[in-house]
Amino acid sequence: MKAVGVFPVERRYEVIDHPEPKISASGQVKLRMLEVGVCGTDKEIVSFEYGNPPEGEHYLILGHEALAEVVDVTDGVKGLKPGDLAVPTVRRPCGVASCVACNHSRQDFCYTGHFTERGINGRHGFMAEYIVENDVNLNAVPRALRPVAVLVEPLTIAEKGMAQYWSVQTRLPFSIAEPGQPRGTGQRAVVLGGGPVGLLGAMKLVLEGFDTYIYSLSPKGSDLPGMAASFGAKFVPAETVTIPQLGEMVGNIDVVYEATGVSSLAYNVMKVLGSNGAFILTGVPALHGHKPVDIDPIMRDQVLKNQVVIGTVNAGKQTFADAITDLTEFYRRWPKSVASLITSRFPIDNVKEPLSGTVPGIKSIITVAN
Ligand code: BGC
Ligand code: ZN
């Protein structure tokens, strides 16, 4: 079958012929891949800056943001049958007996760092015609979500971040919304970055009732102000509005959702985080060296304003289920906005184009099958 193989030692990647996987144990599901999203992590992997093939193998099959259709199931499988749509989780447990997180199927909180990730670290990914996966790593997706369900995995980033936000903010029982109101009602959120992770995070914040501002540069040819307005967020252009002005404009910022990975931007915005606020970091900076930031005012405020910084990566199975529920609601409320997050689709043979970094727009998708 066709697959996208990355050969780090030879520093090349291309569409290769890879043996079609077969169901071999109870609980396994065989899936036909429909679509796979392309993200910054994939671009790093094809620049050989990140990622590893499975142990003892020369190449890694790329791809971790997937939508697939079940073609075959073994006896033990419950809740999935041929024809169903499913989204796989990415990370697999480390297998170290003492890792309580992995033992509780929360490998997204793995302690040892020896976890694997499909399409990223030590395990083949989803840019292939077929995959085999255990049912415990799959979430069923309603048919109605078919056009946009490839966005489930990037949405899990926001879902996991916000779940942690709410568990931290139970410390503020007086700021809980009125019964019947979304729980962020009356709170103010700033999203950094207008890429897919930022925009999906902004949709989640709007759904939760936050007054939501997206602070971002406006890439040529994009209509981020229009996109933000279409689902009830406000766009603040980073070219003309300074960070202190952003702080004045918003008022007490309860939460910042960082989705750029630019450390100097993130830590300068931390200076305008509000009292009792939380700063959620999702973007991973390259270790290339950024501008220095004066951290004394940041540390002062963290203490004097009871602030919290939450770093968050990867997501567990329940978080994927939550993402499917919320994406269904986004798509019901804002069908055009959600659909227009996907700005280009490429056949698997043209995989190099979206990975080259020259394709404008928000999210590029590889179409493996229809
Ligand atoms: C993926 C996560 C993964 C992380 C680090 C991200 O692009 O969405 O699932 O844990 O990269 O490898
Ligand atoms: Zn990704």
GROMACS .gro file of N, CA and C and ligand atoms in nm, residues 39 41 50 64 90-91 117 120-121 153 157 313-314, ligand 1:
model
   51
   39CYS      N    1   0.057   1.943   1.010
   39CYS     CA    2   0.080   2.050   1.108
   39CYS      C    3   0.228   2.080   1.122
   41THR      N    4   0.434   2.008   1.354
   41THR     CA    5   0.512   1.892   1.396
   41THR      C    6   0.557   1.811   1.274
   50TYR      N    7   1.291   1.652   1.432
   50TYR     CA    8   1.207   1.593   1.534
   50TYR      C    9   1.161   1.458   1.483
   64HIS      N   10  -0.036   1.223   1.209
   64HIS     CA   11  -0.099   1.190   1.338
   64HIS      C   12  -0.238   1.252   1.355
   90VAL      N   13  -0.310   0.954   1.957
   90VAL     CA   14  -0.174   0.958   1.902
   90VAL      C   15  -0.073   0.885   1.990
   91ARG      N   16  -0.081   0.907   2.121
   91ARG     CA   17   0.025   0.859   2.210
   91ARG      C   18  -0.008   0.722   2.270
  117GLU      N   19   0.454   0.786   1.998
  117GLU     CA   20   0.346   0.863   1.936
  117GLU      C   21   0.336   0.824   1.790
  120ILE      N   22   0.498   1.021   1.492
  120ILE     CA   23   0.591   1.119   1.547
  120ILE      C   24   0.714   1.049   1.607
  121ASN      N   25   0.688   0.967   1.707
  121ASN     CA   26   0.798   0.908   1.782
  121ASN      C   27   0.783   0.757   1.800
  153GLU      N   28  -0.821   1.598   1.615
  153GLU     CA   29  -0.693   1.589   1.688
  153GLU      C   30  -0.639   1.727   1.725
  157ILE      N   31  -0.604   1.958   2.164
  157ILE     CA   32  -0.505   2.042   2.233
  157ILE      C   33  -0.580   2.144   2.321
  313VAL      N   34   0.029   1.915   2.654
  313VAL     CA   35   0.063   1.843   2.530
  313VAL      C   36  -0.018   1.714   2.521
  314ASN      N   37  -0.055   1.679   2.398
  314ASN     CA   38  -0.120   1.552   2.371
  314ASN      C   39  -0.253   1.541   2.446
  371BGC     C1   40   0.056   1.650   1.844
  371BGC     C2   41   0.057   1.586   1.983
  371BGC     C3   42   0.197   1.541   2.020
  371BGC     C4   43   0.295   1.658   2.006
  371BGC     C5   44   0.436   1.630   2.045
  371BGC     C6   45   0.162   1.756   1.834
  371BGC     O1   46   0.167   1.804   1.701
  371BGC     O2   47  -0.069   1.707   1.815
  371BGC     O3   48  -0.031   1.477   1.985
  371BGC     O4   49   0.198   1.492   2.152
  371BGC     O5   50   0.289   1.706   1.873
  371BGC     O6   51   0.498   1.524   1.975
   0.00000   0.00000   0.00000
